[in-house]
Amino acid sequence: FLCEPMDIWSDEEEYQTLQKVNNLCLEQKRLYIVYALLDCSINRVAELFRVDRKTIESRINEIKDKIYVD
C-alpha cells in the first residue's frame, strides 16, 4: 500500500506521509512498521530486538523527525 498511486479518494496529507515512510532506508522502514504493529510501544520493540529502550527510542525519534518535519 506504500507504493500505490494517489487517486481522487486519497487524502493528500496522508499520501505525502506514506511517501516519506516509503523513502526511508529499509532498516528504518522495518523498525517503524514493527513499532506501529506493536502499538507504538518502545518497550515492546526493545524487548523484541533485545536492545536497550533508549536505543529504540532514539532511532524512532530520528525516523519521526524525517517523516514529520515539514
Short mmCIF file of N, CA and C in Angstrom, two decimals, residues 9-66:
data_model
loop_
_atom_site.label_atom_id
_atom_site.label_comp_id
_atom_site.label_asym_id
_atom_site.label_seq_id
_atom_site.Cartn_x
_atom_site.Cartn_y
_atom_site.Cartn_z
N TRP A 9 -9.75 9.71 -4.23
CA TRP A 9 -10.26 9.48 -2.90
C TRP A 9 -9.17 9.53 -1.84
N SER A 10 -7.94 9.70 -2.25
CA SER A 10 -6.81 9.72 -1.31
C SER A 10 -6.76 11.04 -0.55
N ASP A 11 -6.33 10.93 0.68
CA ASP A 11 -6.08 12.11 1.50
C ASP A 11 -4.65 12.57 1.18
N GLU A 12 -4.51 13.77 0.68
CA GLU A 12 -3.21 14.25 0.21
C GLU A 12 -2.16 14.27 1.31
N GLU A 13 -2.53 14.70 2.50
CA GLU A 13 -1.58 14.74 3.62
C GLU A 13 -1.13 13.33 4.02
N GLU A 14 -2.08 12.42 4.09
CA GLU A 14 -1.77 11.03 4.42
C GLU A 14 -0.87 10.41 3.34
N TYR A 15 -1.17 10.70 2.09
CA TYR A 15 -0.38 10.18 0.98
C TYR A 15 1.07 10.68 1.08
N GLN A 16 1.25 11.96 1.36
CA GLN A 16 2.59 12.52 1.47
C GLN A 16 3.36 11.89 2.64
N THR A 17 2.67 11.65 3.75
CA THR A 17 3.31 10.99 4.90
C THR A 17 3.73 9.57 4.54
N LEU A 18 2.86 8.84 3.85
CA LEU A 18 3.20 7.48 3.44
C LEU A 18 4.39 7.47 2.47
N GLN A 19 4.49 8.47 1.62
CA GLN A 19 5.62 8.56 0.71
C GLN A 19 6.92 8.81 1.47
N LYS A 20 6.86 9.58 2.54
CA LYS A 20 8.04 9.80 3.38
C LYS A 20 8.47 8.51 4.05
N VAL A 21 7.51 7.72 4.52
CA VAL A 21 7.82 6.41 5.11
C VAL A 21 8.43 5.51 4.04
N ASN A 22 7.87 5.53 2.86
CA ASN A 22 8.37 4.69 1.77
C ASN A 22 9.79 5.07 1.36
N ASN A 23 10.17 6.33 1.55
CA ASN A 23 11.50 6.78 1.17
C ASN A 23 12.57 6.53 2.24
N LEU A 24 12.17 5.99 3.39
CA LEU A 24 13.16 5.65 4.42
C LEU A 24 14.00 4.48 3.93
N CYS A 25 15.20 4.34 4.51
CA CYS A 25 16.01 3.17 4.18
C CYS A 25 15.30 1.93 4.73
N LEU A 26 15.64 0.78 4.22
CA LEU A 26 14.95 -0.46 4.57
C LEU A 26 14.96 -0.73 6.07
N GLU A 27 16.09 -0.52 6.72
CA GLU A 27 16.21 -0.75 8.16
C GLU A 27 15.24 0.13 8.94
N GLN A 28 15.17 1.40 8.58
CA GLN A 28 14.28 2.34 9.26
C GLN A 28 12.81 2.01 8.99
N LYS A 29 12.53 1.65 7.76
CA LYS A 29 11.16 1.30 7.39
C LYS A 29 10.68 0.09 8.20
N ARG A 30 11.53 -0.92 8.28
CA ARG A 30 11.16 -2.13 9.04
C ARG A 30 10.94 -1.81 10.51
N LEU A 31 11.84 -1.04 11.10
CA LEU A 31 11.71 -0.68 12.51
C LEU A 31 10.43 0.09 12.75
N TYR A 32 10.12 1.04 11.89
CA TYR A 32 8.92 1.85 12.07
C TYR A 32 7.65 1.02 11.91
N ILE A 33 7.65 0.08 11.00
CA ILE A 33 6.49 -0.80 10.81
C ILE A 33 6.30 -1.70 12.03
N VAL A 34 7.40 -2.26 12.54
CA VAL A 34 7.32 -3.09 13.75
C VAL A 34 6.81 -2.26 14.92
N TYR A 35 7.33 -1.06 15.05
CA TYR A 35 6.88 -0.13 16.10
C TYR A 35 5.38 0.12 15.99
N ALA A 36 4.89 0.35 14.79
CA ALA A 36 3.45 0.57 14.59
C ALA A 36 2.64 -0.69 14.90
N LEU A 37 3.13 -1.84 14.49
CA LEU A 37 2.42 -3.09 14.74
C LEU A 37 2.35 -3.44 16.22
N LEU A 38 3.35 -2.99 16.98
CA LEU A 38 3.37 -3.25 18.42
C LEU A 38 2.76 -2.08 19.20
N ASP A 39 1.77 -1.45 18.62
CA ASP A 39 1.00 -0.37 19.26
C ASP A 39 1.88 0.79 19.72
N CYS A 40 2.92 1.09 18.95
CA CYS A 40 3.82 2.22 19.24
C CYS A 40 4.43 2.12 20.63
N SER A 41 4.76 0.91 21.03
CA SER A 41 5.36 0.67 22.35
C SER A 41 6.87 0.49 22.20
N ILE A 42 7.61 1.48 22.66
CA ILE A 42 9.07 1.41 22.59
C ILE A 42 9.58 0.24 23.43
N ASN A 43 8.98 0.02 24.58
CA ASN A 43 9.41 -1.08 25.45
C ASN A 43 9.24 -2.44 24.78
N ARG A 44 8.12 -2.64 24.10
CA ARG A 44 7.88 -3.92 23.44
C ARG A 44 8.84 -4.14 22.27
N VAL A 45 9.13 -3.08 21.52
CA VAL A 45 10.07 -3.19 20.41
C VAL A 45 11.47 -3.50 20.94
N ALA A 46 11.86 -2.81 22.00
CA ALA A 46 13.17 -3.06 22.60
C ALA A 46 13.29 -4.49 23.10
N GLU A 47 12.24 -4.99 23.70
CA GLU A 47 12.22 -6.37 24.18
C GLU A 47 12.32 -7.35 23.02
N LEU A 48 11.59 -7.08 21.95
CA LEU A 48 11.61 -7.95 20.77
C LEU A 48 13.02 -8.06 20.18
N PHE A 49 13.69 -6.91 20.04
CA PHE A 49 15.02 -6.90 19.44
C PHE A 49 16.15 -7.10 20.45
N ARG A 50 15.76 -7.23 21.74
CA ARG A 50 16.73 -7.46 22.81
C ARG A 50 17.80 -6.38 22.87
N VAL A 51 17.34 -5.13 22.84
CA VAL A 51 18.23 -3.98 22.95
C VAL A 51 17.68 -3.04 24.02
N ASP A 52 18.50 -2.07 24.37
CA ASP A 52 18.12 -1.07 25.36
C ASP A 52 16.97 -0.21 24.84
N ARG A 53 16.10 0.17 25.73
CA ARG A 53 14.95 1.01 25.39
C ARG A 53 15.38 2.33 24.77
N LYS A 54 16.45 2.91 25.28
CA LYS A 54 16.92 4.21 24.79
C LYS A 54 17.41 4.12 23.34
N THR A 55 17.94 2.98 22.96
CA THR A 55 18.38 2.77 21.58
C THR A 55 17.19 2.85 20.63
N ILE A 56 16.14 2.14 20.97
CA ILE A 56 14.93 2.15 20.14
C ILE A 56 14.31 3.54 20.14
N GLU A 57 14.25 4.16 21.29
CA GLU A 57 13.65 5.49 21.38
C GLU A 57 14.39 6.50 20.50
N SER A 58 15.70 6.46 20.51
CA SER A 58 16.46 7.41 19.68
C SER A 58 16.27 7.13 18.20
N ARG A 59 16.23 5.86 17.81
CA ARG A 59 16.00 5.52 16.40
C ARG A 59 14.60 5.92 15.94
N ILE A 60 13.61 5.67 16.77
CA ILE A 60 12.23 6.03 16.43
C ILE A 60 12.12 7.55 16.31
N ASN A 61 12.76 8.28 17.21
CA ASN A 61 12.72 9.75 17.14
C ASN A 61 13.39 10.26 15.88
N GLU A 62 14.48 9.63 15.45
CA GLU A 62 15.14 10.01 14.19
C GLU A 62 14.17 9.80 13.01
N ILE A 63 13.49 8.67 13.02
CA ILE A 63 12.54 8.36 11.94
C ILE A 63 11.38 9.35 11.95
N LYS A 64 10.84 9.64 13.12
CA LYS A 64 9.74 10.60 13.21
C LYS A 64 10.17 11.98 12.72
N ASP A 65 11.39 12.36 13.04
CA ASP A 65 11.90 13.65 12.55
C ASP A 65 11.93 13.69 11.03
N LYS A 66 12.33 12.59 10.41
CA LYS A 66 12.37 12.52 8.94
C LYS A 66 10.97 12.56 8.34
#
